[in-house]
XYZ file of C-alpha atoms in Angstrom:
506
model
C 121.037 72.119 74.405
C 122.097 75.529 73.270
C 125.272 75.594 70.776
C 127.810 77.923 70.021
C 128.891 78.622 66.655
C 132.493 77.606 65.917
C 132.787 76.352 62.333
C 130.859 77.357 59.505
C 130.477 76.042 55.623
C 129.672 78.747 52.909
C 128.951 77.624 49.547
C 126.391 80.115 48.258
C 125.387 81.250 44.373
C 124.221 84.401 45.639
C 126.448 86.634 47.578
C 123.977 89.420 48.103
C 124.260 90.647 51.807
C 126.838 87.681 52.539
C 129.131 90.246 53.823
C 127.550 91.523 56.542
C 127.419 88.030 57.627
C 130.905 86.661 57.340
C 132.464 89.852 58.921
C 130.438 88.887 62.064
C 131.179 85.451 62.078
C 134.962 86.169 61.634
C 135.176 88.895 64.640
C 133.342 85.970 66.740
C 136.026 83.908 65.960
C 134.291 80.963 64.368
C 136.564 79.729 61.888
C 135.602 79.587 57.903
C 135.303 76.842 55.206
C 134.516 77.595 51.846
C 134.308 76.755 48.378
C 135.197 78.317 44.685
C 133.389 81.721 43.920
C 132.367 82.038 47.761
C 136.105 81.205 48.982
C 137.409 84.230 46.174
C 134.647 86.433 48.004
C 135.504 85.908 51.099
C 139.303 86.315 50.909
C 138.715 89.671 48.971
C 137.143 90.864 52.143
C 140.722 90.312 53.737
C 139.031 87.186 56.503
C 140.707 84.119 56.989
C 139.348 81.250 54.858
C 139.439 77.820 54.478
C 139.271 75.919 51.095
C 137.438 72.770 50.518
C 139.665 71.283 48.691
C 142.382 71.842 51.244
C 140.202 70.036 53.761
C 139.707 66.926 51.724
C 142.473 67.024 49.416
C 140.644 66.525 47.036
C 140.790 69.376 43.427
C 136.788 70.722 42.451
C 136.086 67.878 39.884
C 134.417 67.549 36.698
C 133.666 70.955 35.827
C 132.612 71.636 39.581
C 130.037 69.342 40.047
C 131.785 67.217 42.620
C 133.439 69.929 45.317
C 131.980 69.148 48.810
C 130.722 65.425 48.275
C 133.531 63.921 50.881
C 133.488 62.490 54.076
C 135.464 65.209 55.564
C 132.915 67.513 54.669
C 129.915 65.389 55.352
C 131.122 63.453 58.477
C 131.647 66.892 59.946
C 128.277 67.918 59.394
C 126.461 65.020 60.312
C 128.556 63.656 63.033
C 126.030 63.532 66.148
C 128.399 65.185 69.324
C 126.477 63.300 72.068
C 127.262 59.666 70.266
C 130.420 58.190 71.616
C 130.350 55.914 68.545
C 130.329 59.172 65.741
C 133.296 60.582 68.470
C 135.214 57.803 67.526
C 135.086 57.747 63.933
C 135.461 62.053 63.708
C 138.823 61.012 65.711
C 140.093 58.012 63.632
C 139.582 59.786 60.802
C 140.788 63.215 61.622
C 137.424 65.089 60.812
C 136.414 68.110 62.202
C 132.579 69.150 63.053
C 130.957 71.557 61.054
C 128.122 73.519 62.976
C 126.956 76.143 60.803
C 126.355 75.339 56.807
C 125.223 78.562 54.715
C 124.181 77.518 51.379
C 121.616 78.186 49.052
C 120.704 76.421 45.426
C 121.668 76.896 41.786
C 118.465 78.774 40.019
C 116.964 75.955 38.586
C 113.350 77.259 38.236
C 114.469 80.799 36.833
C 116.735 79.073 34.546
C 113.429 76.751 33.183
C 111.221 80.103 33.148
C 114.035 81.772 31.225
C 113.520 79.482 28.148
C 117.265 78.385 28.561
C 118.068 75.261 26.438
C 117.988 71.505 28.081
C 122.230 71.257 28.463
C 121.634 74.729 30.707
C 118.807 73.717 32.574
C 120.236 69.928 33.619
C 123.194 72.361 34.760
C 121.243 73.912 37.198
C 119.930 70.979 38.893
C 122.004 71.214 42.328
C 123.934 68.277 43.713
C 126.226 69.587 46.510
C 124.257 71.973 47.761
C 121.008 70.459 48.433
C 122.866 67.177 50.309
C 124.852 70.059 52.371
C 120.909 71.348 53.035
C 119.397 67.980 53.683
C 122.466 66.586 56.244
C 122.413 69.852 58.191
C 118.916 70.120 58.840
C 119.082 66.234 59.710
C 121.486 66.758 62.062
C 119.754 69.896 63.587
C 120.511 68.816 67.357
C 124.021 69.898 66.670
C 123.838 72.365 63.371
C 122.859 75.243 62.146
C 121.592 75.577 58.323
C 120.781 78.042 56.688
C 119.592 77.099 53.047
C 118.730 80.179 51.395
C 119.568 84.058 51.538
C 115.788 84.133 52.983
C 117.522 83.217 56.428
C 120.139 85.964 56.459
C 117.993 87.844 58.631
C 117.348 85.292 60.921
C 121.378 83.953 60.951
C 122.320 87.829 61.627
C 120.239 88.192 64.649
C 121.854 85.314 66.433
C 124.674 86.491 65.894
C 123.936 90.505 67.346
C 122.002 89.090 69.826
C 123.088 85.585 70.736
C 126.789 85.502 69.927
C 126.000 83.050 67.951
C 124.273 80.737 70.394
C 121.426 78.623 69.153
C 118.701 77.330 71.007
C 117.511 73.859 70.188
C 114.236 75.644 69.140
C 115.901 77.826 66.905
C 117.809 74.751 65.167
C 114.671 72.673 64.334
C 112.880 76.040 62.815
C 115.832 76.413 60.230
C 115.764 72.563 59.485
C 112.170 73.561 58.852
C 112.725 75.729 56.605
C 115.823 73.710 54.938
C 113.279 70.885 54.513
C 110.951 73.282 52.500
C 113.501 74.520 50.340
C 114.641 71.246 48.989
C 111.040 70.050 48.641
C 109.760 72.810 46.674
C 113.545 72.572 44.327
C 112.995 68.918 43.926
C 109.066 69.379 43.215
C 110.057 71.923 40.602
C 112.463 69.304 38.695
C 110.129 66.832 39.065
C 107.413 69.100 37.109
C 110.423 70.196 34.568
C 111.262 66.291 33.712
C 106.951 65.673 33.885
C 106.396 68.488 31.465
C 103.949 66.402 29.601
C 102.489 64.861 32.175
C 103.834 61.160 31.576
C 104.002 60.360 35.535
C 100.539 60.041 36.842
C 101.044 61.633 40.282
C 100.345 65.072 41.543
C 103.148 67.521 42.798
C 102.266 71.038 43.706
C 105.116 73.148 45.788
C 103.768 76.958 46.141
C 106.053 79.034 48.527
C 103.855 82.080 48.926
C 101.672 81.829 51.400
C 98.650 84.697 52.052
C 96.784 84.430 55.087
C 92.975 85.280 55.034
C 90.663 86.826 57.566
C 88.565 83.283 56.784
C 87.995 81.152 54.371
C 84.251 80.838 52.691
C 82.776 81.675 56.475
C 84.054 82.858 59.000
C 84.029 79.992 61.084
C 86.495 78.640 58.471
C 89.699 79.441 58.307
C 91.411 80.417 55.239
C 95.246 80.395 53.235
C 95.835 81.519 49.478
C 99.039 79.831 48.550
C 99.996 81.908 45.610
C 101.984 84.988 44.017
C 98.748 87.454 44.149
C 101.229 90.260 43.287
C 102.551 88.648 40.132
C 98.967 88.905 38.483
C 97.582 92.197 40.437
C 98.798 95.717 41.634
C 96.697 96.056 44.470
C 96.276 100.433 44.800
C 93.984 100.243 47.408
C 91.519 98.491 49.666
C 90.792 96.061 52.651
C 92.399 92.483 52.574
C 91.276 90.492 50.143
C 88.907 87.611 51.166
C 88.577 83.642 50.256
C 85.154 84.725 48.317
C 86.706 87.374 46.690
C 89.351 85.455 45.225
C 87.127 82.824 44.045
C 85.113 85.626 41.720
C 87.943 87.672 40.952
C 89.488 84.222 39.263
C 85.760 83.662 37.930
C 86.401 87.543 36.393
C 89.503 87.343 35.055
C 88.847 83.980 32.897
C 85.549 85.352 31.878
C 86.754 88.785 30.358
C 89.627 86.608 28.529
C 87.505 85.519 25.938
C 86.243 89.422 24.853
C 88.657 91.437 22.558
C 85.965 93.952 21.858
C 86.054 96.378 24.781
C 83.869 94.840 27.241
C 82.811 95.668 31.145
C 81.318 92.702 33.157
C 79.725 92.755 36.484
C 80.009 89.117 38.517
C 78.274 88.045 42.001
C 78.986 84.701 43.647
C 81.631 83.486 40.272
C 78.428 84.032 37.686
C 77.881 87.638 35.454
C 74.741 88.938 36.343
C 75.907 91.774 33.816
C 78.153 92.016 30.610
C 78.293 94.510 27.716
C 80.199 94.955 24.968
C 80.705 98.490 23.243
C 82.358 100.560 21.321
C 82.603 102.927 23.929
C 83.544 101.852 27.513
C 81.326 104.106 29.439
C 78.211 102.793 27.276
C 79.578 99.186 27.716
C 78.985 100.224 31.717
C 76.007 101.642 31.473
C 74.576 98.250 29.466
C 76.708 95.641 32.029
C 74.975 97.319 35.076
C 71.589 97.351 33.440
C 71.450 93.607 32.916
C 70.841 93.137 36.905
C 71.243 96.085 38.964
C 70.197 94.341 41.701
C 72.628 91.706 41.771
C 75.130 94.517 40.715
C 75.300 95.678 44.216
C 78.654 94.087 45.876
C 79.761 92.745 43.289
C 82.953 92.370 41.214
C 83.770 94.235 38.307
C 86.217 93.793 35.592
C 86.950 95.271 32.292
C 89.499 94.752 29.748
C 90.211 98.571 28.802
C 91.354 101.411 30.681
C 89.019 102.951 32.958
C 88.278 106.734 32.087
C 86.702 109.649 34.514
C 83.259 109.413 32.701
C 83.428 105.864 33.389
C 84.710 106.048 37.231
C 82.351 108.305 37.534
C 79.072 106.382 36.873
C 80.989 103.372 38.381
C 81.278 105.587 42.160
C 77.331 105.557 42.424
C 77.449 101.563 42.583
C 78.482 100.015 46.140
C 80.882 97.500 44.927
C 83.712 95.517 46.490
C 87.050 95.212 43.760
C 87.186 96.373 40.427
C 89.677 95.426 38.383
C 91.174 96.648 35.007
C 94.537 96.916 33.301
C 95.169 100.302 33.851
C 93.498 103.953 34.734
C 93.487 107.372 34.558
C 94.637 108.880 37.119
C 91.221 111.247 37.483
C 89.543 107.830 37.707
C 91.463 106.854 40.298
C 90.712 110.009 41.993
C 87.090 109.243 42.249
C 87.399 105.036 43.098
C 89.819 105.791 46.037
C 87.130 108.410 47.210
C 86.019 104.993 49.560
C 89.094 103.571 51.242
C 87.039 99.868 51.565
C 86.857 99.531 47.856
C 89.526 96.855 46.481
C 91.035 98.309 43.475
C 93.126 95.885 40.733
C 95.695 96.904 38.074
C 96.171 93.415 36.084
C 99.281 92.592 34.590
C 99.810 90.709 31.715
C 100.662 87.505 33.411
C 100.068 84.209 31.757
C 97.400 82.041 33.550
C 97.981 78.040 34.213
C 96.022 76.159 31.976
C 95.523 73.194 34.895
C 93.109 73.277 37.039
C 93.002 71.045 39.945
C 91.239 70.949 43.784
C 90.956 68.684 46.742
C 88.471 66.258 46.716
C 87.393 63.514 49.543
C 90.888 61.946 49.864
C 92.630 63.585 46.893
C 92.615 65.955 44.239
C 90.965 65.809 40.994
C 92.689 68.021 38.205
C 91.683 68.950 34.660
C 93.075 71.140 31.750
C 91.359 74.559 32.107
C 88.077 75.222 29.742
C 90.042 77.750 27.100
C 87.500 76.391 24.488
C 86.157 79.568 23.101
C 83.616 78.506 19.927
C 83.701 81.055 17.269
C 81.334 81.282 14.191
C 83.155 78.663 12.139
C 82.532 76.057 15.200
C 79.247 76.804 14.897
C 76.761 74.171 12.813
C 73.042 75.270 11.380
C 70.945 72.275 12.141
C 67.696 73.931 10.802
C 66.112 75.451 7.905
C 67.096 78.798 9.051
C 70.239 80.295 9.637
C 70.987 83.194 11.882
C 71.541 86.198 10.297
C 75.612 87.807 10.787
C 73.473 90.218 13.836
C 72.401 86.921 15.056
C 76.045 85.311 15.087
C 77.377 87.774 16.882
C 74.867 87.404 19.825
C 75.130 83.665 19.633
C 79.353 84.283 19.776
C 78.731 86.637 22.524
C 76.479 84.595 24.682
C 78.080 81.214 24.407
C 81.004 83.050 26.087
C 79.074 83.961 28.979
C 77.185 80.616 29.635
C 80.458 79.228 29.146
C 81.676 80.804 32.836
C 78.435 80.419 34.480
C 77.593 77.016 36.866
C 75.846 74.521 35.706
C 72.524 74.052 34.545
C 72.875 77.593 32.870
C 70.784 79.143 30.190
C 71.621 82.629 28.915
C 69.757 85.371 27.140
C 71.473 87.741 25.345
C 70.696 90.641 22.800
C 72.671 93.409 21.253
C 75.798 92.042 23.048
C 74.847 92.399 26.380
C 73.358 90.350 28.687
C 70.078 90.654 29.701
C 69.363 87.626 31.716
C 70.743 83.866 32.887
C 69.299 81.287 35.340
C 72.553 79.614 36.824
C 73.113 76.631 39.098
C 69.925 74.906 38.674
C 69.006 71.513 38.640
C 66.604 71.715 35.887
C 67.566 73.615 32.214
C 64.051 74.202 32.163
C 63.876 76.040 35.629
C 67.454 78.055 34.312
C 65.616 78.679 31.179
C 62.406 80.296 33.431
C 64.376 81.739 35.812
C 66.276 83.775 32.647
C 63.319 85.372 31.550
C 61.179 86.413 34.050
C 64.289 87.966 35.547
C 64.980 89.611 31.327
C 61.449 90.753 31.767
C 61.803 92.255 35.542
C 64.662 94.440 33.972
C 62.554 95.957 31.302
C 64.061 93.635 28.719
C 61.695 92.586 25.447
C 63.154 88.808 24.989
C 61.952 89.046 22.091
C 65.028 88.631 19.397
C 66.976 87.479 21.891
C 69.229 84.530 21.396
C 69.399 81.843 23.756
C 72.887 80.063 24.533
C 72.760 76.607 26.603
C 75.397 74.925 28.363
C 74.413 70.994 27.698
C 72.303 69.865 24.938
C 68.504 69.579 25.408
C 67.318 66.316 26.339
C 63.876 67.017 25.293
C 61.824 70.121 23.068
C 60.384 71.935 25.934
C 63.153 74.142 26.859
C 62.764 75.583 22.579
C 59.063 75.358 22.967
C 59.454 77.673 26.088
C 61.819 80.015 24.200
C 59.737 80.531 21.152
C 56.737 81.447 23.299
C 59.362 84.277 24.526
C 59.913 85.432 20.982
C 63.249 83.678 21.393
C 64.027 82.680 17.964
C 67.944 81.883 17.669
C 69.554 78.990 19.711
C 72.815 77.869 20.330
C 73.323 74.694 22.373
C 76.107 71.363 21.887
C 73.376 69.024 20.869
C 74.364 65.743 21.170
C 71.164 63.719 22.752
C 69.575 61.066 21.568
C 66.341 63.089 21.056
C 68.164 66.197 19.353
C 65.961 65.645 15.965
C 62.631 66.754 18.262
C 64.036 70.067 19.222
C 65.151 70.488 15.794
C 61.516 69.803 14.534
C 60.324 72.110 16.937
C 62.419 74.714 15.602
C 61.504 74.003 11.681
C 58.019 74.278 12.501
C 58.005 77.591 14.175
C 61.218 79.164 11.963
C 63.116 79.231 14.439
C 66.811 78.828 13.938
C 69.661 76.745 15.559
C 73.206 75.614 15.723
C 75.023 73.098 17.304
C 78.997 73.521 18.273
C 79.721 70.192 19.646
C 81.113 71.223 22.938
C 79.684 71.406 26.354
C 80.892 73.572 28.241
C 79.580 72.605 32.226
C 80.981 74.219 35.275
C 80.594 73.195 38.836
């Protein structure tokens, strides 16, 4: 049944654009009820208003916690018009319906995010407003809510358009939306009080939602719920897709662990190219030469600002985002040349450190890998020790097999990359892989260092690098049978360390 408007209740902590709004109401006659800061508003407009506490005769209580938590206010709200029985009690009791409710929520989560103390945050946790939200959009048959300045927009059309008539439609939409703003307010509590995690159950309220043309095919659909814009300025380019999400995240973690200016080059979440130089054109140059095959569509991400030079020899390669934290505006110049091309400014936003994703009937979660081994973590099992050259390889590759899937083996030299085998079932077959594709590049694997994502659970995978002139490993260790690929290594001076961590990705 459609509804006119005739009473309203505003209780609102923002008053932005709240004027426009009660101006209309008041020239359609519906009469006003409000409460404390709102009520002052509202009166200094010159419109009629109603207080609260004249309605229930009861004073704002204990520092204003306890203003609209009365029967007068509720039993108008959720008094059902077509039950004879509710009739009867609104009449014995002299209370009034209520068939529009405006309100919104105290800013708990910016108040958390602000790094206020505990006494300011408990403040913020909203009483009267979110039971004014949750009996209005129960009783949607007969009222209108409105539960956060998000609905202005839709609250003012009714009123230009409608005259403040609702349809039924119209009523469960709002109580819709109601129902996901007190979800999301009490999921965000619930994480505030579970800040250590001492309630094993998972809660995960994301507002944001951006549609994708698909999701991993495009026979699947696709959703990023998420504040994209919070991490990225996007300057140009087509909508971003479910795949390249998945390798810009892939990007983004794996340039985190370089200081040293650094340019990396990533196809399907693995680098098939990463450099790091002094000079950012040069660390290009190196990234690209490490597969330019792979290159081709790929991701790329750097940690510095991107010069002309750079842009320059970037333009010849067909890629689809790049993404950096800033650049010059000549660079720009020459990126934007294609319109296609998805171009990134990253902001310094801090990442979660949870991980989590669905899994047959659930969702599994973990703490993120942020496990970055330097040379100190780093444990000569053999006679010979790598050489401060050799460190720095070892450093550089155990950072890239750390973000590359499992079974991963990768070759580096000079910090760059000049070869992995990723995702296979067989360290052995990652290990092959790696250097026939070094050697296909023009790379000598010969004083190379090899980084390894698991231990070795026999000697063949160092019997097959030393036959490559691979002489420096780096690996967790940790199998049973760890003494025969340290043998191996004494025997044919080669040198190795363990770091105690694996570091697997799936």
């Amino acid at each position: 049944m459609n509804k006119k408007i005739k009473t309203a209740l505003i209780s609102v902590y923002y008053k932005d654009h709240l004027e426009e709004i009660v101006k209309k109401l008041d020239s359609q006659g519906v009469a006003i009820i409000s409460t404390g800061g709102t009520k002052d508003f509202i009166e200094k407009l010159g419109i009629k208003v109603t207080a609260v506490e004249e309605l229930t005769g009861y004073p704002s209580i204990l520092g204003g916690r306890v203003k609209t938590l009365h029967p007068k206010v509720f039993g108008g709200i959720l008094a059902r018009m077509q039950n004879s029985s509710d009739q009867h009690d609104m009449a014995q009791y002299e209370i009034n319906a209520i068939d529009l409710v405006v309100v919104d929520l105290y800013p708990f989560e910016e108040t958390v995010a602000s790094g206020a103390a505990d006494d300011a945050i408990i403040e913020k946790i909203d009483i009267g407003g979110i039971t004014l939200i949750r009996a209005a959009a129960k009783n949607c048959n007969d009222v209108v809510i409105i539960p956060s300045k998000d609905q202005y927009a839709t609250l003012l059309d009714i009123l230009d358009n409608q005259q403040g008539t609702t349809t039924p439609e119209q009523r469960s939409l709002l109580a819709l939306e109601a129902f996901a703003v007190t979800s999301h307010y009490d999921a965000a509590i619930f994480d505030y009080f579970n800040g250590n995690r001492q309630k094993m159950v998972f809660r995960k309220s994301v507002n944001q939602a951006r549609p994708l043309r698909y999701g991993e095919n495009p026979h699947q659909q696709g959703v990023f719920y998420g504040n994209f814009d919070e991490i990225f300025d996007q300057i140009q380019g087509k909508e971003i897709s479910y795949n390249n999400l998945l390798d810009i995240e892939a990007a983004v973690y794996l340039i985190d662990d370089f200081t040293e200016t650094t340019f990396a080059i990533l196809k399907h979440n693995n680098a098939c190219g990463v450099a790091s130089r002094t000079v950012l054109l040069d660390a290009w140059k190196d990234a690209l030469a490490g597969d330019p095959v792979s290159a081709f569509g790929g991701i790329l991400i750097t940690n510095k600002k991107v010069d002309m030079a750079t842009a320059a020899e970037i333009d010849k390669l067909f890629f689809e985002v790049i993404i950096a934290p800033a650049y010059e505006e000549s660079a720009l110049e020459i990126l934007q040349k294609k319109k296609n091309r998805i171009i990134l400014i990253r902001k310094n936003t801090a990442l979660p450190r949870i991980q989590f994703r669905s899994m047959l009937n659930g969702v599994i979660e973990q703490d993120r890998d942020i496990k970055t081994e330097t040379k100190a973590d780093m444990k000569p099992v053999t006679s010979r020790v790598p050489t401060d050259t050799e460190y720095t390889d070892l450093i550089f590759a155990n950072k890239v097999v750390k973000h590359s899937k499992s079974n991963t083996i990768v070759l580096a030299k000079n910090n760059q990359l000049i070869a992995s085998g990723v995702g296979q079932t067989s360290r052995i077959d990652a290990l092959k892989h790696a250097i026939v594709k070094a050697r296909s590049f023009g790379f000598d694997t010969a004083g190379a260092v090899m980084a390894s994502d698991a231990f070795f659970p026999f000697s063949d995978s160092v019997e097959i690098a030393n036959e490559a002139g691979i002489k420096v490993v780096i690996q967790p260790g940790g199998s049973v049978r760890d003494q025969e690929s340290v043998d191996f290594c004494n025997n044919n001076n080669m040198a190795m360390v363990f770091t105690g961590v694996r570091h697997f990705k799936h």
